[in-house]
Amino acid sequence: MRVLLTGGAGFIGSAIADQLAERGHTPVLLDALLPQAHADGKAPEWLDRYELVHGDVRDADLLDRLLPDVDAVCHQAAMVGHGVDPNDAPAFAENNDVATAVLLAAMYRSGHRKLVMASSMVVYGEGRYSCPEHGVQPPPARTQADVDAGRYDLPCPVCGRDLQGELIPEDAALEPRSTYAATKLAQEHLAVAWARATGGRVYAMRYHNVYGPRMPQNTPYAGVASIFRSSLERGEAPRVMEDGRQRRDFVHVSDVAGVNVAALEAAEDTTPAGTCVPLNVCSGEVRTIADLAGQLAEAMDGRAPEIVGGARPGDVRHVTADPARAAELLGFRAQVGFAEGITRFATDPLRAAIRS
């Protein structure tokens, strides 16, 4: 199977390319080599063995030339992360939403009716919470006044008691709380509309906190694991915001690649025609941000984490997921445990630092 893999030179895309090749498939990588992920605008040397097209997913003519020569499409290209400030909004919308719309239109013209695409846990916003007395409750938005006062947990809207984070199923309410999150949800909506109009099938992979080799480093778009590792490499303590008790699910990039390949290989009867099926892509292990910082500091023999309070705009309190649907539909279960994965991550090769 020849697979058009957008964003194929990236952190997750390159891991998918490796697993496709290992299973006898031929990945065709399409990547714009954006400076947020590629310091010198060049593809990393580990991709030399693959066919790489340097181009933009928004280039409809390019897609019309590439798509007839492939059997499947895996869409990973995106601008990711919190960004710097609201000035990033047009870039997020162009690279995520416009690019996806152009790809879907080109797939319609070429007759492709199946897409595996990257989404994100950020579409859930604050996630799912329950009150010991009143059950599942919609979490209120956190205010800056609460953050400044060190009140990080969310109150029950009925009684005011602290809500407890719960595992999020795919049918939970979707309430993006950042520009990036809004563009990821818009991608899913575009895919839903396309599937209904064409009878196509889409898997929308809602990634949780992905880490592992080839992560970008020293950039405002990097993930928290990369940020903590960069601090430790400089001899600094990892700075943990809030109280460190924010709950997350950290999933290794090799597991993320594996579920994408499983979706590409899945038989058509795994999901009905005309649908976009979201899947939580997670490890199933609930950990805290402080757990991550502590495990990484121990593995790197570095300074103990510092709890510094505060929060970044768009940060949410708890986001952890139910992995049951991916297991049921694709047989996916994460293979890399937290302690093993973070210990490996301490010495994994990362992408070259972004030069200012």
CSV table of N, CA, C and O in Angstrom, one decimal, residues 90-195:
chain,number,residue,atom,x,y,z
A,90,PRO,N,-4.3,33.4,12.6
A,90,PRO,CA,-4.4,33.1,11.2
A,90,PRO,C,-3.5,32.0,10.7
A,90,PRO,O,-3.9,31.2,9.8
A,91,ALA,N,-2.3,31.8,11.3
A,91,ALA,CA,-1.4,30.7,10.9
A,91,ALA,C,-2.0,29.4,11.3
A,91,ALA,O,-1.9,28.4,10.5
A,92,PHE,N,-2.6,29.3,12.5
A,92,PHE,CA,-3.2,28.1,12.9
A,92,PHE,C,-4.3,27.7,12.0
A,92,PHE,O,-4.5,26.6,11.5
A,93,ALA,N,-5.2,28.7,11.6
A,93,ALA,CA,-6.3,28.4,10.8
A,93,ALA,C,-5.9,28.0,9.4
A,93,ALA,O,-6.5,27.1,8.8
A,94,GLU,N,-4.9,28.7,8.8
A,94,GLU,CA,-4.4,28.3,7.5
A,94,GLU,C,-3.8,27.0,7.4
A,94,GLU,O,-4.1,26.1,6.6
A,95,ASN,N,-2.9,26.7,8.4
A,95,ASN,CA,-2.2,25.4,8.3
A,95,ASN,C,-3.0,24.2,8.8
A,95,ASN,O,-2.7,23.1,8.3
A,96,ASN,N,-4.0,24.4,9.6
A,96,ASN,CA,-4.9,23.3,10.0
A,96,ASN,C,-6.2,23.2,9.3
A,96,ASN,O,-6.5,22.1,8.7
A,97,ASP,N,-6.9,24.3,9.2
A,97,ASP,CA,-8.3,24.2,8.7
A,97,ASP,C,-8.3,24.3,7.1
A,97,ASP,O,-8.9,23.5,6.4
A,98,VAL,N,-7.7,25.4,6.6
A,98,VAL,CA,-7.7,25.5,5.2
A,98,VAL,C,-7.0,24.3,4.5
A,98,VAL,O,-7.5,23.8,3.5
A,99,ALA,N,-5.9,23.9,5.1
A,99,ALA,CA,-5.1,22.8,4.5
A,99,ALA,C,-6.0,21.5,4.5
A,99,ALA,O,-6.0,20.8,3.5
A,100,THR,N,-6.7,21.3,5.6
A,100,THR,CA,-7.6,20.1,5.6
A,100,THR,C,-8.7,20.2,4.6
A,100,THR,O,-9.1,19.2,3.9
A,101,ALA,N,-9.3,21.4,4.4
A,101,ALA,CA,-10.4,21.5,3.4
A,101,ALA,C,-9.9,21.3,2.0
A,101,ALA,O,-10.5,20.7,1.2
A,102,VAL,N,-8.7,21.8,1.7
A,102,VAL,CA,-8.1,21.6,0.4
A,102,VAL,C,-7.8,20.1,0.2
A,102,VAL,O,-8.1,19.5,-0.9
A,103,LEU,N,-7.3,19.4,1.2
A,103,LEU,CA,-7.0,18.0,1.1
A,103,LEU,C,-8.3,17.2,0.8
A,103,LEU,O,-8.4,16.3,0.0
A,104,LEU,N,-9.3,17.5,1.6
A,104,LEU,CA,-10.6,16.8,1.4
A,104,LEU,C,-11.2,17.0,0.0
A,104,LEU,O,-11.7,16.0,-0.6
A,105,ALA,N,-11.1,18.2,-0.5
A,105,ALA,CA,-11.6,18.4,-1.8
A,105,ALA,C,-10.8,17.6,-2.9
A,105,ALA,O,-11.4,17.1,-3.8
A,106,ALA,N,-9.5,17.6,-2.7
A,106,ALA,CA,-8.7,16.9,-3.6
A,106,ALA,C,-8.9,15.4,-3.5
A,106,ALA,O,-8.9,14.6,-4.6
A,107,MET,N,-9.2,14.9,-2.3
A,107,MET,CA,-9.5,13.4,-2.2
A,107,MET,C,-10.9,13.1,-2.9
A,107,MET,O,-11.0,12.1,-3.5
A,108,TYR,N,-11.8,14.0,-2.8
A,108,TYR,CA,-13.1,13.8,-3.5
A,108,TYR,C,-12.8,13.7,-5.0
A,108,TYR,O,-13.4,12.8,-5.7
A,109,ARG,N,-12.0,14.6,-5.6
A,109,ARG,CA,-11.7,14.6,-7.0
A,109,ARG,C,-11.0,13.4,-7.4
A,109,ARG,O,-11.3,12.8,-8.5
A,110,SER,N,-10.2,12.8,-6.6
A,110,SER,CA,-9.4,11.6,-7.0
A,110,SER,C,-10.1,10.3,-6.7
A,110,SER,O,-9.6,9.3,-7.0
A,111,GLY,N,-11.2,10.4,-6.0
A,111,GLY,CA,-11.9,9.2,-5.7
A,111,GLY,C,-11.5,8.5,-4.4
A,111,GLY,O,-12.1,7.4,-4.1
A,112,HIS,N,-10.7,9.1,-3.6
A,112,HIS,CA,-10.3,8.5,-2.3
A,112,HIS,C,-11.5,8.7,-1.3
A,112,HIS,O,-12.0,9.8,-1.2
A,113,ARG,N,-11.8,7.7,-0.6
A,113,ARG,CA,-12.9,7.8,0.4
A,113,ARG,C,-12.6,7.3,1.8
A,113,ARG,O,-13.5,7.0,2.6
A,114,LYS,N,-11.3,7.2,2.1
A,114,LYS,CA,-10.9,6.9,3.5
A,114,LYS,C,-9.8,7.8,3.9
A,114,LYS,O,-8.8,8.0,3.1
A,115,LEU,N,-9.9,8.3,5.1
A,115,LEU,CA,-8.9,9.2,5.6
A,115,LEU,C,-8.6,8.9,7.1
A,115,LEU,O,-9.5,8.7,7.9
A,116,VAL,N,-7.3,8.8,7.4
A,116,VAL,CA,-6.9,8.7,8.8
A,116,VAL,C,-6.2,10.1,9.1
A,116,VAL,O,-5.3,10.5,8.4
A,117,MET,N,-6.7,10.8,10.1
A,117,MET,CA,-6.2,12.2,10.4
A,117,MET,C,-5.9,12.4,11.9
A,117,MET,O,-6.5,11.8,12.7
A,118,ALA,N,-5.0,13.3,12.1
A,118,ALA,CA,-4.6,13.7,13.5
A,118,ALA,C,-5.6,14.7,14.0
A,118,ALA,O,-5.9,15.7,13.4
A,119,SER,N,-6.2,14.4,15.2
A,119,SER,CA,-6.9,15.4,15.9
A,119,SER,C,-6.2,15.5,17.3
A,119,SER,O,-5.0,15.2,17.4
A,120,SER,N,-6.9,15.9,18.3
A,120,SER,CA,-6.2,16.2,19.6
A,120,SER,C,-7.2,16.1,20.8
A,120,SER,O,-8.4,16.5,20.6
A,121,MET,N,-6.6,15.8,21.9
A,121,MET,CA,-7.4,15.9,23.2
A,121,MET,C,-7.9,17.3,23.5
A,121,MET,O,-8.9,17.5,24.2
A,122,VAL,N,-7.3,18.3,22.9
A,122,VAL,CA,-7.7,19.7,23.2
A,122,VAL,C,-9.1,20.0,22.8
A,122,VAL,O,-9.7,21.0,23.2
A,123,VAL,N,-9.7,19.2,21.9
A,123,VAL,CA,-11.1,19.5,21.5
A,123,VAL,C,-12.0,19.3,22.7
A,123,VAL,O,-13.1,19.9,22.7
A,124,TYR,N,-11.6,18.6,23.8
A,124,TYR,CA,-12.5,18.4,24.9
A,124,TYR,C,-12.4,19.6,25.9
A,124,TYR,O,-13.2,19.7,26.8
A,125,GLY,N,-11.5,20.5,25.7
A,125,GLY,CA,-11.4,21.7,26.6
A,125,GLY,C,-11.1,21.2,28.0
A,125,GLY,O,-10.1,20.5,28.2
A,126,GLU,N,-11.9,21.6,28.9
A,126,GLU,CA,-11.6,21.2,30.3
A,126,GLU,C,-11.8,19.8,30.6
A,126,GLU,O,-11.6,19.3,31.7
A,127,GLY,N,-12.4,19.0,29.7
A,127,GLY,CA,-12.5,17.6,29.9
A,127,GLY,C,-13.8,17.2,30.6
A,127,GLY,O,-14.8,17.9,30.6
A,128,ARG,N,-13.8,16.1,31.4
A,128,ARG,CA,-15.0,15.6,32.0
A,128,ARG,C,-14.7,15.5,33.5
A,128,ARG,O,-13.7,15.1,34.0
A,129,TYR,N,-15.7,16.0,34.3
A,129,TYR,CA,-15.6,16.1,35.7
A,129,TYR,C,-16.8,15.6,36.4
A,129,TYR,O,-17.9,15.6,35.8
A,130,SER,N,-16.7,15.2,37.7
A,130,SER,CA,-17.8,14.8,38.5
A,130,SER,C,-17.7,15.3,39.9
A,130,SER,O,-16.6,15.5,40.4
A,131,CYS,N,-18.9,15.5,40.5
A,131,CYS,CA,-19.0,15.9,41.9
A,131,CYS,C,-19.3,14.6,42.7
A,131,CYS,O,-20.2,13.9,42.2
A,132,PRO,N,-18.7,14.4,43.8
A,132,PRO,CA,-19.1,13.2,44.6
A,132,PRO,C,-20.6,13.2,45.0
A,132,PRO,O,-21.1,12.1,45.1
A,133,GLU,N,-21.2,14.3,45.0
A,133,GLU,CA,-22.6,14.4,45.4
A,133,GLU,C,-23.6,14.5,44.2
A,133,GLU,O,-24.6,13.9,44.1
A,134,HIS,N,-23.1,15.2,43.2
A,134,HIS,CA,-24.0,15.6,42.1
A,134,HIS,C,-23.7,14.9,40.7
A,134,HIS,O,-24.2,15.3,39.7
A,135,GLY,N,-22.7,14.0,40.7
A,135,GLY,CA,-22.4,13.3,39.5
A,135,GLY,C,-21.6,14.2,38.5
A,135,GLY,O,-21.0,15.2,38.8
A,136,VAL,N,-21.7,13.7,37.2
A,136,VAL,CA,-21.0,14.5,36.1
A,136,VAL,C,-21.6,15.9,36.0
A,136,VAL,O,-22.8,16.0,35.9
A,137,GLN,N,-20.7,16.9,36.0
A,137,GLN,CA,-21.1,18.3,35.9
A,137,GLN,C,-20.3,19.0,34.9
A,137,GLN,O,-19.1,18.7,34.7
A,138,PRO,N,-20.8,20.0,34.2
A,138,PRO,CA,-20.0,20.7,33.2
A,138,PRO,C,-19.1,21.6,34.0
A,138,PRO,O,-19.5,22.4,34.9
A,139,PRO,N,-17.8,21.6,33.7
A,139,PRO,CA,-16.8,22.4,34.4
A,139,PRO,C,-16.9,23.9,34.0
A,139,PRO,O,-17.0,24.2,32.9
A,140,PRO,N,-16.9,24.8,35.0
A,140,PRO,CA,-16.9,26.2,34.6
A,140,PRO,C,-15.5,26.6,34.1
A,140,PRO,O,-14.5,25.9,34.4
A,141,ALA,N,-15.5,27.7,33.4
A,141,ALA,CA,-14.2,28.2,32.9
A,141,ALA,C,-13.4,28.7,34.1
A,141,ALA,O,-13.9,29.4,35.0
A,142,ARG,N,-12.1,28.4,34.1
A,142,ARG,CA,-11.3,29.0,35.1
A,142,ARG,C,-11.0,30.5,34.9
A,142,ARG,O,-10.8,30.9,33.8
A,143,THR,N,-11.1,31.2,36.0
A,143,THR,CA,-10.8,32.7,35.9
A,143,THR,C,-9.4,33.0,36.2
A,143,THR,O,-8.7,32.2,37.0
A,144,GLN,N,-8.9,34.1,35.7
A,144,GLN,CA,-7.5,34.5,36.0
A,144,GLN,C,-7.4,34.8,37.5
A,144,GLN,O,-6.4,34.5,38.1
A,145,ALA,N,-8.5,35.3,38.1
A,145,ALA,CA,-8.5,35.6,39.6
A,145,ALA,C,-8.3,34.3,40.4
A,145,ALA,O,-7.5,34.3,41.3
A,146,ASP,N,-8.9,33.2,40.0
A,146,ASP,CA,-8.8,32.0,40.7
A,146,ASP,C,-7.3,31.5,40.5
A,146,ASP,O,-6.7,31.0,41.5
A,147,VAL,N,-6.8,31.5,39.3
A,147,VAL,CA,-5.4,31.1,39.1
A,147,VAL,C,-4.5,31.9,39.9
A,147,VAL,O,-3.5,31.4,40.6
A,148,ASP,N,-4.6,33.2,39.9
A,148,ASP,CA,-3.7,34.1,40.7
A,148,ASP,C,-3.8,33.8,42.2
A,148,ASP,O,-2.8,34.0,42.9
A,149,ALA,N,-5.0,33.3,42.6
A,149,ALA,CA,-5.1,33.1,44.0
A,149,ALA,C,-4.7,31.6,44.4
A,149,ALA,O,-4.8,31.2,45.5
A,150,GLY,N,-4.3,30.9,43.4
A,150,GLY,CA,-3.9,29.5,43.6
A,150,GLY,C,-5.1,28.5,43.8
A,150,GLY,O,-4.9,27.4,44.3
A,151,ARG,N,-6.2,28.9,43.3
A,151,ARG,CA,-7.4,28.0,43.3
A,151,ARG,C,-7.5,27.4,41.9
A,151,ARG,O,-8.1,27.9,41.0
A,152,TYR,N,-6.9,26.2,41.8
A,152,TYR,CA,-6.7,25.6,40.5
A,152,TYR,C,-7.9,24.6,40.2
A,152,TYR,O,-8.2,24.3,39.0
A,153,ASP,N,-8.4,23.9,41.2
A,153,ASP,CA,-9.5,23.0,41.0
A,153,ASP,C,-10.8,23.7,40.7
A,153,ASP,O,-11.0,24.8,41.1
A,154,LEU,N,-11.6,23.0,39.9
A,154,LEU,CA,-12.8,23.6,39.5
A,154,LEU,C,-14.0,23.3,40.4
A,154,LEU,O,-14.1,22.1,40.8
A,155,PRO,N,-14.9,24.3,40.7
A,155,PRO,CA,-15.9,24.0,41.6
A,155,PRO,C,-17.2,23.4,41.0
A,155,PRO,O,-17.5,23.7,39.8
A,156,CYS,N,-17.9,22.6,41.7
A,156,CYS,CA,-19.2,22.1,41.2
A,156,CYS,C,-20.1,23.2,41.1
A,156,CYS,O,-20.3,24.0,42.0
A,157,PRO,N,-20.8,23.4,39.9
A,157,PRO,CA,-21.7,24.5,39.8
A,157,PRO,C,-22.9,24.4,40.7
A,157,PRO,O,-23.7,25.4,40.8
A,158,VAL,N,-23.2,23.2,41.3
A,158,VAL,CA,-24.3,23.1,42.2
A,158,VAL,C,-24.0,23.4,43.6
A,158,VAL,O,-24.7,24.2,44.3
A,159,CYS,N,-22.9,22.8,44.1
A,159,CYS,CA,-22.6,22.9,45.5
A,159,CYS,C,-21.3,23.6,45.8
A,159,CYS,O,-21.0,23.9,47.0
A,160,GLY,N,-20.4,23.8,44.8
A,160,GLY,CA,-19.2,24.5,45.0
A,160,GLY,C,-18.0,23.6,45.5
A,160,GLY,O,-16.9,24.1,45.6
A,161,ARG,N,-18.2,22.3,45.7
A,161,ARG,CA,-17.1,21.4,46.1
A,161,ARG,C,-16.2,21.2,44.9
A,161,ARG,O,-16.7,21.3,43.7
A,162,ASP,N,-15.0,20.8,45.1
A,162,ASP,CA,-14.0,20.6,44.0
A,162,ASP,C,-14.5,19.4,43.2
A,162,ASP,O,-14.8,18.3,43.7
A,163,LEU,N,-14.5,19.6,41.9
A,163,LEU,CA,-14.8,18.5,40.9
A,163,LEU,C,-13.6,17.6,40.8
A,163,LEU,O,-12.5,18.1,40.8
A,164,GLN,N,-13.9,16.4,40.5
A,164,GLN,CA,-12.9,15.4,40.2
A,164,GLN,C,-12.8,15.0,38.7
A,164,GLN,O,-13.8,14.8,38.1
A,165,GLY,N,-11.6,15.0,38.2
A,165,GLY,CA,-11.4,14.6,36.8
A,165,GLY,C,-11.8,13.2,36.5
A,165,GLY,O,-11.5,12.3,37.3
A,166,GLU,N,-12.4,12.9,35.4
A,166,GLU,CA,-12.8,11.6,35.0
A,166,GLU,C,-12.3,11.3,33.6
A,166,GLU,O,-11.8,12.2,32.9
A,167,LEU,N,-12.2,10.0,33.3
A,167,LEU,CA,-11.8,9.6,31.9
A,167,LEU,C,-12.9,10.1,30.9
A,167,LEU,O,-14.1,9.9,31.1
A,168,ILE,N,-12.4,10.6,29.8
A,168,ILE,CA,-13.2,11.2,28.8
A,168,ILE,C,-13.6,10.2,27.7
A,168,ILE,O,-12.6,9.7,27.1
A,169,PRO,N,-14.8,9.9,27.5
A,169,PRO,CA,-15.2,9.1,26.3
A,169,PRO,C,-15.3,10.0,25.1
A,169,PRO,O,-15.4,11.3,25.2
A,170,GLU,N,-15.3,9.4,23.9
A,170,GLU,CA,-15.3,10.2,22.7
A,170,GLU,C,-16.6,11.0,22.5
A,170,GLU,O,-16.6,12.0,21.7
A,171,ASP,N,-17.7,10.6,23.1
A,171,ASP,CA,-18.9,11.3,23.0
A,171,ASP,C,-19.1,12.4,24.0
A,171,ASP,O,-20.2,13.0,24.2
A,172,ALA,N,-18.0,12.8,24.7
A,172,ALA,CA,-18.1,13.9,25.7
A,172,ALA,C,-18.3,15.2,25.0
A,172,ALA,O,-18.0,15.3,23.8
A,173,ALA,N,-18.8,16.2,25.7
A,173,ALA,CA,-18.9,17.6,25.1
A,173,ALA,C,-17.6,18.1,24.6
A,173,ALA,O,-16.5,17.8,25.2
A,174,LEU,N,-17.6,18.8,23.5
A,174,LEU,CA,-16.4,19.4,22.9
A,174,LEU,C,-16.5,20.9,23.1
A,174,LEU,O,-17.3,21.6,22.6
A,175,GLU,N,-15.5,21.4,23.8
A,175,GLU,CA,-15.4,22.8,24.2
A,175,GLU,C,-14.0,23.3,24.1
A,175,GLU,O,-13.3,23.5,25.1
A,176,PRO,N,-13.5,23.6,22.9
A,176,PRO,CA,-12.1,24.0,22.8
A,176,PRO,C,-11.9,25.3,23.5
A,176,PRO,O,-12.7,26.2,23.5
A,177,ARG,N,-10.7,25.4,24.2
A,177,ARG,CA,-10.4,26.6,25.0
A,177,ARG,C,-9.2,27.4,24.5
A,177,ARG,O,-8.6,28.2,25.2
A,178,SER,N,-8.7,27.1,23.3
A,178,SER,CA,-7.6,27.8,22.7
A,178,SER,C,-7.7,27.9,21.2
A,178,SER,O,-8.6,27.2,20.6
A,179,THR,N,-6.9,28.8,20.6
A,179,THR,CA,-7.0,28.9,19.1
A,179,THR,C,-6.7,27.5,18.5
A,179,THR,O,-7.3,27.1,17.6
A,180,TYR,N,-5.6,26.9,18.9
A,180,TYR,CA,-5.2,25.6,18.4
A,180,TYR,C,-6.3,24.6,18.5
A,180,TYR,O,-6.7,23.9,17.6
A,181,ALA,N,-7.0,24.6,19.7
A,181,ALA,CA,-8.0,23.6,20.0
A,181,ALA,C,-9.2,23.9,19.0
A,181,ALA,O,-9.8,23.0,18.5
A,182,ALA,N,-9.5,25.2,18.8
A,182,ALA,CA,-10.6,25.5,17.9
A,182,ALA,C,-10.4,25.0,16.5
A,182,ALA,O,-11.3,24.5,15.8
A,183,THR,N,-9.1,25.1,16.0
A,183,THR,CA,-8.8,24.7,14.7
A,183,THR,C,-8.8,23.2,14.6
A,183,THR,O,-9.2,22.6,13.5
A,184,LYS,N,-8.5,22.4,15.6
A,184,LYS,CA,-8.5,21.0,15.6
A,184,LYS,C,-10.0,20.5,15.5
A,184,LYS,O,-10.3,19.6,14.8
A,185,LEU,N,-10.9,21.2,16.3
A,185,LEU,CA,-12.3,20.8,16.2
A,185,LEU,C,-12.8,21.1,14.9
A,185,LEU,O,-13.6,20.4,14.3
A,186,ALA,N,-12.4,22.2,14.3
A,186,ALA,CA,-12.9,22.6,12.9
A,186,ALA,C,-12.5,21.6,11.9
A,186,ALA,O,-13.2,21.2,11.0
A,187,GLN,N,-11.3,21.0,12.1
A,187,GLN,CA,-10.8,19.9,11.2
A,187,GLN,C,-11.8,18.7,11.3
A,187,GLN,O,-12.1,18.2,10.2
A,188,GLU,N,-12.1,18.4,12.5
A,188,GLU,CA,-13.1,17.3,12.6
A,188,GLU,C,-14.4,17.6,12.0
A,188,GLU,O,-15.0,16.7,11.3
A,189,HIS,N,-14.9,18.8,12.1
A,189,HIS,CA,-16.2,19.1,11.5
A,189,HIS,C,-16.1,19.1,10.0
A,189,HIS,O,-17.1,18.6,9.3
A,190,LEU,N,-15.0,19.5,9.5
A,190,LEU,CA,-14.8,19.4,8.0
A,190,LEU,C,-14.8,18.0,7.6
A,190,LEU,O,-15.4,17.6,6.5
A,191,ALA,N,-14.2,17.1,8.3
A,191,ALA,CA,-14.1,15.7,8.0
A,191,ALA,C,-15.5,15.1,8.1
A,191,ALA,O,-15.9,14.2,7.2
A,192,VAL,N,-16.3,15.4,9.1
A,192,VAL,CA,-17.7,14.9,9.2
A,192,VAL,C,-18.5,15.3,8.0
A,192,VAL,O,-19.2,14.4,7.4
A,193,ALA,N,-18.4,16.6,7.6
A,193,ALA,CA,-19.2,17.0,6.4
A,193,ALA,C,-18.8,16.3,5.2
A,193,ALA,O,-19.6,15.9,4.3
A,194,TRP,N,-17.5,16.1,5.0
A,194,TRP,CA,-16.9,15.4,3.8
A,194,TRP,C,-17.4,14.0,3.8
A,194,TRP,O,-17.8,13.5,2.7
A,195,ALA,N,-17.3,13.3,4.9
A,195,ALA,CA,-17.7,11.9,5.0
A,195,ALA,C,-19.2,11.7,4.6
A,195,ALA,O,-19.6,10.8,3.8
